[in-house]
XYZ file of C-alpha atoms in Angstrom:
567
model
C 50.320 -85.033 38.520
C 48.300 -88.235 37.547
C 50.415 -90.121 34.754
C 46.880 -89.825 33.028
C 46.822 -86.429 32.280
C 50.282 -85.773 31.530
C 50.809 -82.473 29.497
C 52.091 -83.580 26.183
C 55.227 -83.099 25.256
C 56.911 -79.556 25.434
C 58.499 -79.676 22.264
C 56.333 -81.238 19.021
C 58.250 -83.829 16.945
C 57.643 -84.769 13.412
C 58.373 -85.795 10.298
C 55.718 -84.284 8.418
C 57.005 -81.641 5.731
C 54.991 -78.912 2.742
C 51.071 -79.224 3.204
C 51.099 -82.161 5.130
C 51.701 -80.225 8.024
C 49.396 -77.602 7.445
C 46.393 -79.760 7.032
C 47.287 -81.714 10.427
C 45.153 -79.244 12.673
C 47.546 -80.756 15.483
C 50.810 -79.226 14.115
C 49.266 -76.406 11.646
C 49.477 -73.026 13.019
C 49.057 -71.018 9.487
C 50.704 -67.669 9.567
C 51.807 -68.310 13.301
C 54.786 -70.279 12.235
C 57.942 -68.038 12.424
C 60.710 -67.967 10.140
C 63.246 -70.383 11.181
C 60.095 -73.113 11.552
C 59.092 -72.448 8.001
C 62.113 -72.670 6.945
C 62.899 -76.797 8.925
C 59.155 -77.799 7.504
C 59.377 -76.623 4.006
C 56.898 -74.112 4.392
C 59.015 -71.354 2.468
C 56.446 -69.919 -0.160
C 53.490 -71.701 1.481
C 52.504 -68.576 3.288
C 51.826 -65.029 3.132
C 55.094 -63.166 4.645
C 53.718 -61.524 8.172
C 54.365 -63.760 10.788
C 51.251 -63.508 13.652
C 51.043 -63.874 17.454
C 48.095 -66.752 19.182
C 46.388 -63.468 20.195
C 46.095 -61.897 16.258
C 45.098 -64.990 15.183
C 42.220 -65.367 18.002
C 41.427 -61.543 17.123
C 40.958 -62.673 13.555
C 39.175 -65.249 13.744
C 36.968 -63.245 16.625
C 35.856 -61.327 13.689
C 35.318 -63.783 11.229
C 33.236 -65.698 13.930
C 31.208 -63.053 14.008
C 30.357 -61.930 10.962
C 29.015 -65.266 10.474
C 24.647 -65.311 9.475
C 23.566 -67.360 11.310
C 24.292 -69.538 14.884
C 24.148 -72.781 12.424
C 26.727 -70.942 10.418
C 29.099 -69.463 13.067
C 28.854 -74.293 14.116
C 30.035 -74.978 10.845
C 32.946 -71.688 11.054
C 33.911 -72.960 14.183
C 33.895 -76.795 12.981
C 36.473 -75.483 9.875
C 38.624 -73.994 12.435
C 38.778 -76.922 14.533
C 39.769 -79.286 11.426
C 42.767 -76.839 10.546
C 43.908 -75.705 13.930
C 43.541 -77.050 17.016
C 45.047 -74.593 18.776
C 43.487 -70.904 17.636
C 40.156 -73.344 17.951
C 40.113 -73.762 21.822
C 42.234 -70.995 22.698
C 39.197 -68.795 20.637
C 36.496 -71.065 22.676
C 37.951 -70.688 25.759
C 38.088 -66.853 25.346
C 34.261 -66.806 24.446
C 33.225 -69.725 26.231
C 29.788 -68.184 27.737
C 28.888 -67.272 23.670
C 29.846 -70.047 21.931
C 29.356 -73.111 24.209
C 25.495 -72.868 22.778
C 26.715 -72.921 18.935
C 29.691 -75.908 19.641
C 27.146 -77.514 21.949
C 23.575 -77.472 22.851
C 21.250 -76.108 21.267
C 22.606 -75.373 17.770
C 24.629 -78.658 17.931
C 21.250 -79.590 17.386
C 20.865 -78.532 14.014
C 24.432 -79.095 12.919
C 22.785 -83.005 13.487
C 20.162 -82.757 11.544
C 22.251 -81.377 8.788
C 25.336 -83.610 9.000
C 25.265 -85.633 5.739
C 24.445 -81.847 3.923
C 26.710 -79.824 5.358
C 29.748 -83.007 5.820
C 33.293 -81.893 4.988
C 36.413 -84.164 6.633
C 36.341 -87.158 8.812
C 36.672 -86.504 12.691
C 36.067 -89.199 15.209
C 35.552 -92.886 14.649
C 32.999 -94.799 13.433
C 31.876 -98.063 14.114
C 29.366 -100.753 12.119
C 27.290 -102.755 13.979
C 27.044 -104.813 9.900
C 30.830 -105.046 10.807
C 31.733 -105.908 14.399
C 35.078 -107.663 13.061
C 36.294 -104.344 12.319
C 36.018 -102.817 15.445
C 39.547 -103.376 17.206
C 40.979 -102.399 13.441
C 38.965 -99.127 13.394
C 40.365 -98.351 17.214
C 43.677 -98.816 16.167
C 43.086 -96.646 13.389
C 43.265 -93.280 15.361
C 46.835 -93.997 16.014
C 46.703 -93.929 19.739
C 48.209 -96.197 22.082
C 47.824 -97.927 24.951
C 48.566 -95.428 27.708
C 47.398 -92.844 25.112
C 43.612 -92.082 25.461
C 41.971 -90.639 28.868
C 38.686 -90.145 27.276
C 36.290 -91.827 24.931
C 32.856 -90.459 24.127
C 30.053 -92.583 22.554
C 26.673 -92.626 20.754
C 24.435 -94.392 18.894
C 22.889 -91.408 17.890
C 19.420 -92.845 19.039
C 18.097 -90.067 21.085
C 20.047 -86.515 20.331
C 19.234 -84.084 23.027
C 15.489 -83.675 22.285
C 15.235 -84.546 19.065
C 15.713 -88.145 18.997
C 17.087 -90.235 16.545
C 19.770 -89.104 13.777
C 21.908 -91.966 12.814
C 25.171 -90.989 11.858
C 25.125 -87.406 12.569
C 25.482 -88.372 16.460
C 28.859 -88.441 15.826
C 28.775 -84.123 16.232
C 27.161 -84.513 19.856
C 30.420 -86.918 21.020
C 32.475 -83.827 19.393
C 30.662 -80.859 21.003
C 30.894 -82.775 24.346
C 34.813 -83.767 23.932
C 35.011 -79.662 23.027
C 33.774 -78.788 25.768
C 36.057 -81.657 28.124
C 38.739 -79.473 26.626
C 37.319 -75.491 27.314
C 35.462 -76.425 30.718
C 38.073 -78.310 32.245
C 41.393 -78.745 30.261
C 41.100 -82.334 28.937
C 44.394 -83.006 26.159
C 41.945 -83.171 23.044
C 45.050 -85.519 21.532
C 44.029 -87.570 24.433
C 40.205 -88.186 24.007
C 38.414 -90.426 21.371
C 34.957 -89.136 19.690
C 32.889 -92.714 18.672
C 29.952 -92.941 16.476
C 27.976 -96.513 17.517
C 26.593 -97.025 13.905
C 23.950 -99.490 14.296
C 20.984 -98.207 11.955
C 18.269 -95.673 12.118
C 14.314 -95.789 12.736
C 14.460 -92.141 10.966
C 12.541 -92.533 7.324
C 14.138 -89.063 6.436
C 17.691 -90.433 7.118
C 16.914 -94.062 5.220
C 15.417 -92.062 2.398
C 17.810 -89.627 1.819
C 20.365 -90.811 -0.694
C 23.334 -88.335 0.645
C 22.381 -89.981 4.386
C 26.281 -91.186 5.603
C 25.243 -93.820 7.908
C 23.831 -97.293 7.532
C 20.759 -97.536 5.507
C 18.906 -100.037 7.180
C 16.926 -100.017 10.204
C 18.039 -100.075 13.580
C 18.956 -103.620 14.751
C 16.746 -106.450 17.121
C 18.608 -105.898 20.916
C 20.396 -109.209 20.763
C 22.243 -107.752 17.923
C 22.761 -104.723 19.499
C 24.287 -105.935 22.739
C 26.345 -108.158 20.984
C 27.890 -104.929 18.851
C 28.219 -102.879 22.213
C 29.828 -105.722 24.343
C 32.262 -105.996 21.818
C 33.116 -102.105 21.516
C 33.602 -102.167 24.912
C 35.858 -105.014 25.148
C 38.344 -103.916 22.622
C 38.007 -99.881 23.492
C 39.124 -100.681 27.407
C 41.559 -103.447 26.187
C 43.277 -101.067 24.116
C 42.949 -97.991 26.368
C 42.075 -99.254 29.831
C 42.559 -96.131 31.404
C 39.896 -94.189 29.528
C 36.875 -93.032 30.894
C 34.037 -94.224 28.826
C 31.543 -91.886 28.505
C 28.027 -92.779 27.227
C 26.043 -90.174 25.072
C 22.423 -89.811 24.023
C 21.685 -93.788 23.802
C 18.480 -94.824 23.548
C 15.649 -94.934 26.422
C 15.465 -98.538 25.661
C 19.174 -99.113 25.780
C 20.815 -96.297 27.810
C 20.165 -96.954 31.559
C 20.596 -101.071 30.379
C 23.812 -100.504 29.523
C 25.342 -98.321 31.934
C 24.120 -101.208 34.330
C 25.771 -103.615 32.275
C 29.100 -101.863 32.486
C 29.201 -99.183 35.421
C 30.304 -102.262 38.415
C 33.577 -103.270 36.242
C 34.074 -100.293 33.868
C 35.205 -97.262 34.642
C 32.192 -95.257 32.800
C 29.714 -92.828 32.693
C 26.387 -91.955 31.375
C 25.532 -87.945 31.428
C 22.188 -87.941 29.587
C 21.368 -90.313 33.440
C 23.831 -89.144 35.712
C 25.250 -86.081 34.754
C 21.630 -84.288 34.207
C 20.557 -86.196 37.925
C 23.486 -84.176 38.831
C 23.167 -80.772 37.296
C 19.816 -80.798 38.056
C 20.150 -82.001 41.633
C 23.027 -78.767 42.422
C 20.006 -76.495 40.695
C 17.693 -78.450 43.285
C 20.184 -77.726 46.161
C 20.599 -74.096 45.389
C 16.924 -73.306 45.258
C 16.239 -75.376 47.921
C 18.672 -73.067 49.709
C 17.415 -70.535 48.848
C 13.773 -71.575 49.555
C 14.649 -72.350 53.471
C 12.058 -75.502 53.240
C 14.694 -78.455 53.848
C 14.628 -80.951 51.022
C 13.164 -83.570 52.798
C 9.801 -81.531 53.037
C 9.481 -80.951 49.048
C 7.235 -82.573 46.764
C 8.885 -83.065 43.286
C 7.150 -83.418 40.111
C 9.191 -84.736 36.891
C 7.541 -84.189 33.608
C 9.193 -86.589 31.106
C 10.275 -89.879 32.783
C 12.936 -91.047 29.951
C 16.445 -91.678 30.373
C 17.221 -88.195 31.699
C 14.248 -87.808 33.670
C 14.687 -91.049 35.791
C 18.384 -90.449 36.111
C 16.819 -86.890 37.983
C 14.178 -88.491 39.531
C 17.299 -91.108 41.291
C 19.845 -88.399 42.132
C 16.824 -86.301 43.566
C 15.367 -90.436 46.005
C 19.130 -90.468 46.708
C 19.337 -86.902 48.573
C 16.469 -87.672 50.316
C 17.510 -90.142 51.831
C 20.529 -88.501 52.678
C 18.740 -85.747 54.224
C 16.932 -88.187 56.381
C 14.165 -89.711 54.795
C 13.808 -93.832 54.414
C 14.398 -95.066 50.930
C 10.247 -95.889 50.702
C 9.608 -92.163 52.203
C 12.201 -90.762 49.516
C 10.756 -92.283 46.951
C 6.638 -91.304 47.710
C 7.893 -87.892 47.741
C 8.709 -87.921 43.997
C 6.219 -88.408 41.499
C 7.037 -88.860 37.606
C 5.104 -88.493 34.545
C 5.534 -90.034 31.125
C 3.672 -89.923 27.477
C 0.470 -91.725 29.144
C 1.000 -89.321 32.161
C 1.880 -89.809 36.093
C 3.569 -93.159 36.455
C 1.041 -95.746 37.823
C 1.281 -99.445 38.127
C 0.218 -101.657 35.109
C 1.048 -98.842 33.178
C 1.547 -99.599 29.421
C 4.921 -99.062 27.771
C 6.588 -98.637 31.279
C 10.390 -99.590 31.715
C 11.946 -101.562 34.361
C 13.354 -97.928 35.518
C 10.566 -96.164 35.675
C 8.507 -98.961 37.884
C 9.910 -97.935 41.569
C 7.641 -94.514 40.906
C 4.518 -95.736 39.839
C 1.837 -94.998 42.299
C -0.690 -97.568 43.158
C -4.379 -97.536 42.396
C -5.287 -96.411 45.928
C -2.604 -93.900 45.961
C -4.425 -92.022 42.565
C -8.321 -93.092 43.235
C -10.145 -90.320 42.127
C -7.752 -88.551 40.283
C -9.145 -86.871 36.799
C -7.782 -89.025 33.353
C -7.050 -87.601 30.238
C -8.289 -89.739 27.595
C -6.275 -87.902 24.995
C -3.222 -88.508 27.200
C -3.786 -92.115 28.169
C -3.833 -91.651 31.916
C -3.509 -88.584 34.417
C -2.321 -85.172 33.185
C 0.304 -83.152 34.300
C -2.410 -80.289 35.538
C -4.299 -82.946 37.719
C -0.838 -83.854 39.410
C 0.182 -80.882 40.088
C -3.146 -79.439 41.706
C -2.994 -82.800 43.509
C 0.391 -83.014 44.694
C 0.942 -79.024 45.089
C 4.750 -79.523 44.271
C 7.491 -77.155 45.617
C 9.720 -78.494 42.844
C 8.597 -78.749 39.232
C 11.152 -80.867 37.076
C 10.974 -80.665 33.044
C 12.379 -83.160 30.935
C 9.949 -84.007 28.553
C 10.923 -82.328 24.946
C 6.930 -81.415 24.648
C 7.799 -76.764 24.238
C 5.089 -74.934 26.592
C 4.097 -77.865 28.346
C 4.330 -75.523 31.884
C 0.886 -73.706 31.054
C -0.338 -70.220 32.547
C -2.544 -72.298 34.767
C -0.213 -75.207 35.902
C 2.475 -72.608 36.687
C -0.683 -70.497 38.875
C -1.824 -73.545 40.075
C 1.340 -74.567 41.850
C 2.984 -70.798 42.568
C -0.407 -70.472 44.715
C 0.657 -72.947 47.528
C 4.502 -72.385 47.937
C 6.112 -68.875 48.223
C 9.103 -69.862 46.305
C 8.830 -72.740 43.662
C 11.328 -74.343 42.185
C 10.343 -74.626 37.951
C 13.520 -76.450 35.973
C 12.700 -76.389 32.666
C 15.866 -78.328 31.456
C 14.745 -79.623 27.714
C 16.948 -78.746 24.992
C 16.711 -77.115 22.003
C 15.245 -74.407 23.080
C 12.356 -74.353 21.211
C 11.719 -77.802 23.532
C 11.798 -75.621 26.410
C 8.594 -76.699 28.929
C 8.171 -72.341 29.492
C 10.342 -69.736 29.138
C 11.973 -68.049 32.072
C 10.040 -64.644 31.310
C 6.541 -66.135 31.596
C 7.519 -68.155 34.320
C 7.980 -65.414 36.746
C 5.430 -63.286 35.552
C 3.099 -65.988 36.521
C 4.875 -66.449 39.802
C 4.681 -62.754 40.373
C 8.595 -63.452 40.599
C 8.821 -65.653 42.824
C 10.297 -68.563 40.996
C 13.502 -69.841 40.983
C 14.328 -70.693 37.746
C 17.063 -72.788 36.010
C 17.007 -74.022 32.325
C 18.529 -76.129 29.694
C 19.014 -73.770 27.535
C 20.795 -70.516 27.725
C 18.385 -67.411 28.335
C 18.900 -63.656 28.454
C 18.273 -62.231 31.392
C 14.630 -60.948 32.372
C 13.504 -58.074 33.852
C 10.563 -58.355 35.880
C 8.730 -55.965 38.475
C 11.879 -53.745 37.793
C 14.576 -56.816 39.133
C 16.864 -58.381 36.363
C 16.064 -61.658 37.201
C 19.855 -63.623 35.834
C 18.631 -67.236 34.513
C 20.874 -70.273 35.205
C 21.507 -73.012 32.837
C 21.261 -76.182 34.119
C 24.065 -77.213 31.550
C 25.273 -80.638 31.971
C 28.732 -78.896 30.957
C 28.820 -77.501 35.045
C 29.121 -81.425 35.666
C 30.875 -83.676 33.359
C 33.864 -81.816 32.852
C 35.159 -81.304 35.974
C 33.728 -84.949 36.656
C 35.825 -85.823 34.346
C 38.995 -84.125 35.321
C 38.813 -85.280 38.943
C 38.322 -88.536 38.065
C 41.671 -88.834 35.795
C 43.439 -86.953 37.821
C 42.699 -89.371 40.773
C 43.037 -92.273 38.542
C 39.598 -93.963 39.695
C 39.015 -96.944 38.068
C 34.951 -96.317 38.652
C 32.605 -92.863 38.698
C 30.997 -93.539 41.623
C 26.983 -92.364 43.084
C 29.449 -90.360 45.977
C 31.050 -88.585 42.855
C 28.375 -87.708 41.121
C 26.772 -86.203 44.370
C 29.776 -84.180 45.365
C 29.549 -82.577 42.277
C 26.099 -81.629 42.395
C 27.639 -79.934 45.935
C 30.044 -78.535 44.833
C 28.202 -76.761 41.849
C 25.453 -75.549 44.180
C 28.313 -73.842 46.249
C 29.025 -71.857 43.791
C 25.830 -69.347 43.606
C 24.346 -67.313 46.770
C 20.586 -67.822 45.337
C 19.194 -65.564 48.447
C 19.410 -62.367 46.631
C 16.421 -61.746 44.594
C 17.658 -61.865 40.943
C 20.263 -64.272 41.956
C 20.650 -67.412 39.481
C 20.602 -70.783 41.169
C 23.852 -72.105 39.104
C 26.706 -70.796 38.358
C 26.877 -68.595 34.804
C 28.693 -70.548 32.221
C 31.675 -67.199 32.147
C 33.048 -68.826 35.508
C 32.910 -72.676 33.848
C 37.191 -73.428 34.325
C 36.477 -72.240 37.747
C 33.456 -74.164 38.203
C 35.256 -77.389 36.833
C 38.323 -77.411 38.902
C 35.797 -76.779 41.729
C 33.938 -80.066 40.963
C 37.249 -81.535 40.391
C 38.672 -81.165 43.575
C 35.433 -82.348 45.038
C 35.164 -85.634 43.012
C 38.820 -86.623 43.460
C 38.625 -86.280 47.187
C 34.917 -88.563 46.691
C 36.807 -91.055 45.090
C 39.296 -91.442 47.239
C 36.703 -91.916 50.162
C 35.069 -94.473 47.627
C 38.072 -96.363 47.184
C 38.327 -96.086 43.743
C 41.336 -93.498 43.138
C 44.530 -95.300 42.988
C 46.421 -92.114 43.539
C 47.128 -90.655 46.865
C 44.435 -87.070 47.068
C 45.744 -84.723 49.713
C 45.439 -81.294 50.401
C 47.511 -79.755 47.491
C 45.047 -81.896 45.157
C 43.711 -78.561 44.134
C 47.137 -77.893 42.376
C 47.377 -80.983 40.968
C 44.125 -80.469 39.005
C 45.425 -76.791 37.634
C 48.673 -78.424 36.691
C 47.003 -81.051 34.644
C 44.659 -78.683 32.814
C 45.419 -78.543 29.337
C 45.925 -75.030 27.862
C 46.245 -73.996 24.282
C 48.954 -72.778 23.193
C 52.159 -72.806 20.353
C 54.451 -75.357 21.644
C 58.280 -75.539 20.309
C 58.038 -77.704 17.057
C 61.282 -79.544 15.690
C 61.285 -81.412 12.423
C 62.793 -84.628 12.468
């Protein structure tokens, strides 16, 4: 097993005694602690007299979960639990994991964001100032871990949260959801992982005017400053824990794809909102394309929304192309992106360096119809232009895939590909439903957010979430557990594989990803399947051979009521 993801412990040690230990959701178990452990912690009289199994407790708190109002309610239950007991918290996630991964994690995370100064209780995570950069090795230090201690870091600056952009302080939930799900999906040690808030202002007038608002009050700081605060974070987080994987969270189009750049050829990090959405969306890609029997290199592709997400797609997506035979110019001509002002041309205003290899020329688009409102060429003219197979959403704008551009393209391929993947929900380009109805059901269909299934023309039509949680986590274990030292474009790729073997998409009603119910499985699967890319890469410093499978279940963290011993 890699030294990385060594279980803890088997027996808890500690000196804690009274309430102390019951408000350490590490050590507290509440009415779980027998007799003879009351007894060593001086717990006598602390508690009510029945002692109660890890499976009454889960029952319980099944049912208090549940009787909860609202989803935003049954976040902030589930948040409560998690800040008393570690424990009953994943062991109750991990037994519900298809229901609650949308209230711990996208889309109600969502709101919990919005409403973190309101609804704040206890500290959880670390925060960091950019007004206070000395600070930052102190703060580190201040979670208590060590040197060999940490596997995991998740950051944000809180700039761009899922589709609702910039809340300041409150990004500190979205590193939390994501390290909750690390531990559900694929059996990260949550005493091993760091959760980072990247404090360096908001642009938010709602945030700056609101006098409970947690976070800095001032606007968000010039770049220079900026780099200077995240070159610094960086510096002391792998100096102190240079085994950690460093993953990057909803930064900033202007900031997120710079900085992975910066870091990715002598760090060993990650960015999901660029490569773990390229990836999740690419295994969606693979299955329908499967499915479809058109090989990839013969699709057109159409990305709606050419941010930080959408470019990290549209990259995954040049990359397979070329992989499946096609030059790098070819790969690229067969994508074609759209922003705010519309389909990507050259001298476009506003464009990013990013975003420039997909602009089409003047000759390329002469003709074409412009939407003055838009700035440039709508989505409808590209798409009765291009006639894409494969119609990519990543855009935030709800209902942007209209009756007509959804006719429009259904009535030139006999199976298209439509990935709605914003998130919230409500940000949803369509809704599975109308999406086959206007396809006469002959979409395939993946989302970003979870959907009931839909009947149509008598099928039930199962809808697959492309969830960056069928990614990172396993990406994550595989990479510890080969202790790489860099997450390379190989590893990403063999994860999108190795999600996309995990649905049959022929059968009609068949989803094109795997249902979030079979996520452990779907984790260690992506696990195996990185480690054994990284040691082709070079980067695992670990020996991968074929019992690397058990290796990965041995290191999986489960919860569980370890023997405790006061000291």
């Amino acid at each position: 097993m890699s030294e990385r993801l060594q279980q803890s412990a088997p027996i808890l040690e500690t000196t804690a005694r009274r309430r102390a230990v019951l408000t350490d959701p590490r050590l507290n178990r509440g009415t779980a602690f027998t007799q003879e452990q009351r007894g060593e912690l001086d717990l006598v009289g602390l508690l009510p007299a029945q002692v109660l199994t890890l499976d009454q407790q889960a029952e319980r708190a099944y049912q208090q979960y549940g009787a909860q109002p609202s989803d935003l309610a049954k976040n902030v239950y589930l948040s409560a639990l998690h800040d008393r007991n570690e424990v009953l918290f994943y062991r109750l996630l991990g037994d519900h994991l298809a229901e609650m991964l949308p209230i711990v994690y996208t889309p109600t995370v969502g709101t919990a964001i919005e409403r973190y100064s309101s609804e704040y209780r206890r500290p959880r995570g670390i925060h960091l100032s950019v007004d206070a950069p000395q600070d930052i090795e102190r703060s580190l230090r201040a979670s208590g871990l060590g040197h060999d201690d940490v596997d995991l870091i998740v950051a944000t600056d809180g700039e761009a949260i899922l589709g609702i952009g910039d809340w300041g302080a409150g990004g500190i939930d979205i590193a939390i959801g994501k390290l909750a799900v690390y531990t559900a999906a694929a059996g990260i040690d949550p005493h091993r992982t760091l959760a980072v808030m990247l404090d360096s202002g908001t642009n938010r007038e709602e945030l700056l005017n609101n006098p409970l608002y947690l976070g800095l009050r001032h606007k968000r700081v010039d770049q220079e400053t900026y780099d200077s605060f995240i070159d610094a974070f960086v510096q002391a987080a792998t100096a102190l824990f240079p085994k950690a994987l460093l993953h990057w969270e909803d930064l900033g189009v202007a900031n997120a794809r710079r900085v992975l750049k910066r870091y990715q050829g002598n760090a060993f990090t990650f960015n999901d909102d660029i490569q773990g959405t390229g990836a999740v969306n690419l295994a969606a890609v693979l299955s329908g394309v499967t499915a479809s029997s058109l090989p990839l290199r013969e699709h057109r592709i159409v990305i709606f929304g050419a941010g930080t997400a959408g470019i990290g797609v549209a990259d995954q997506l040049r990359d397979a192309l070329i992989a499946d035979g096609l030059a790098p110019g070819q790969a690229t001509a067969r994508i074609w992106a759209l922003n705010r002002h519309g389909l990507l041309t050259e001298g476009q205003r506003g464009s990013h360096d990013s975003q420039r290899p997909y602009a089409r020329s003047s000759a390329d688009v002469e003709g074409w119809q412009h939407d003055e409102t838009v700035g440039g060429i709508p989505l409808a003219e590209v798409v009765a232009r291009v006639r894409p197979t494969i119609l990519i959403g990543t855009s935030g704008q709800g209902g942007a895939f209209t009756e007509g551009i959804v006719r429009t393209m259904a009535a030139h391929v006999d199976r298209p590909i439509i990935l709605p993947m914003s998130n919230p929900t409500r940000l949803a380009e369509a809704v599975p439903a109308d999406l086959l109805a206007w396809s006469e059901g002959r979409a395939l269909v993946a989302t970003g957010s979870p959907f009931a299934p839909v009947i149509h023309g008598g099928v039930t039509y199962q809808v697959g979430q492309a969830n960056n949680a069928l990614i990172f986590p396993g990406l994550g274990l595989g990479a510890l557990v080969a202790q790489a030292d860099r997450v390379t474009s190989a590893m990403l790729t063999a994860a999108a594989h190795a999600v996309a073997a995990q649905t049959y998409a022929f059968t009609v009603g068949a989803p094109i990803l795997p249902p979030i119910s079979q996520l452990r499985e779907t984790s260690v699967a992506v696990a195996v399947a990185v480690a054994r890319a990284a040691a082709n890469d070079a980067v695992a410093h670990t020996r991968i051979d074929e019992h690397v499978e058990d290796r990965i279940r041995a290191a999986m963290w489960e919860p569980s009521y370890r023997p405790i011993r006061a000291v």
